[in-house]
Coordinates of C-alpha atoms in Angstrom, one line a residue:
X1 CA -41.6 -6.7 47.6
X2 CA -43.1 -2.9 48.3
X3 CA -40.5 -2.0 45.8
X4 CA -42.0 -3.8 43.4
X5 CA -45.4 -2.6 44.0
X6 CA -44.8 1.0 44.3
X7 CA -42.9 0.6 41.0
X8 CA -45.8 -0.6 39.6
X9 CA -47.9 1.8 41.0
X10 CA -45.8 4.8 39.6
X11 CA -46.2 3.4 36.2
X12 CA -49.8 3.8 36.6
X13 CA -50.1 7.3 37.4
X14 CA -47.4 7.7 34.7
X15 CA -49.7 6.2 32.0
X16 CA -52.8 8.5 33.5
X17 CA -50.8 11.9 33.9
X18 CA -50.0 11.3 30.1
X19 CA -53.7 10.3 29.2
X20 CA -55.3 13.2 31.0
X21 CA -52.9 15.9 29.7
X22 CA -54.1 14.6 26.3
X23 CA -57.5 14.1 26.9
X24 CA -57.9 17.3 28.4
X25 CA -56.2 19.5 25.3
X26 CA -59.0 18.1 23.3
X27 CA -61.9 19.0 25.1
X28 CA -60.6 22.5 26.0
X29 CA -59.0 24.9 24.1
X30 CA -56.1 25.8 25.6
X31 CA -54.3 28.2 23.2
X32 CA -52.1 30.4 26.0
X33 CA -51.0 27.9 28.6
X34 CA -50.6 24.7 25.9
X35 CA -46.8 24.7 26.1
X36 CA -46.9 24.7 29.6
X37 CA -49.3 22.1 30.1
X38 CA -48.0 19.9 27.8
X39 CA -44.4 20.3 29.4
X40 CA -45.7 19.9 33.1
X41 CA -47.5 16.7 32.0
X42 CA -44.9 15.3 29.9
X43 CA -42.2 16.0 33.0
X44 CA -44.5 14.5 35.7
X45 CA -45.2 11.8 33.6
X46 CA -41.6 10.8 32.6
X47 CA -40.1 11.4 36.0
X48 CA -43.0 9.3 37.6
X49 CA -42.3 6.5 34.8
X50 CA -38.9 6.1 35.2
X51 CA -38.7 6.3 39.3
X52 CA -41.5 3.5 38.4
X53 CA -38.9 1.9 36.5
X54 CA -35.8 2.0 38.7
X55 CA -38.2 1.1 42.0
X56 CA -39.6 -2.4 40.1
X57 CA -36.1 -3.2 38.5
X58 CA -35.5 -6.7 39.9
X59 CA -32.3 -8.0 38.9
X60 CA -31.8 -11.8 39.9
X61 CA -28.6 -13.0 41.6
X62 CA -26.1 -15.2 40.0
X63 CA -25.2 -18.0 42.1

């Protein structure tokens, strides 16, 4: 069940670490360090969404 949760969880800040990366390129200018922020972002963001993924896969048992 903490599986679950923590899966859940990790989606989350997946969703949020993608939201502020963009939200914060608009309101600053960010014309040296944009690759890199963008990158970082996207990579924390995917890596958090898929362990997200894998922790809340449930996969039922077939009797």
């Amino acid at each position: 069940m903490w599986k679950e949760k923590l899966g859940g969880y990790l989606i989350d800040v997946s969703k949020y670490v993608l939201t502020g990366v963009v939200i914060a390129s608009l309101f600053k200018d960010l014309n040296e360090n944009r690759f890199l922020i963008y990158a970082l972002g996207l990579l924390v963001a995917c890596a958090t969404l898929l362990s997200g993924l894998v922790l809340s896969n449930k996969k039922e048992e077939r009797k």
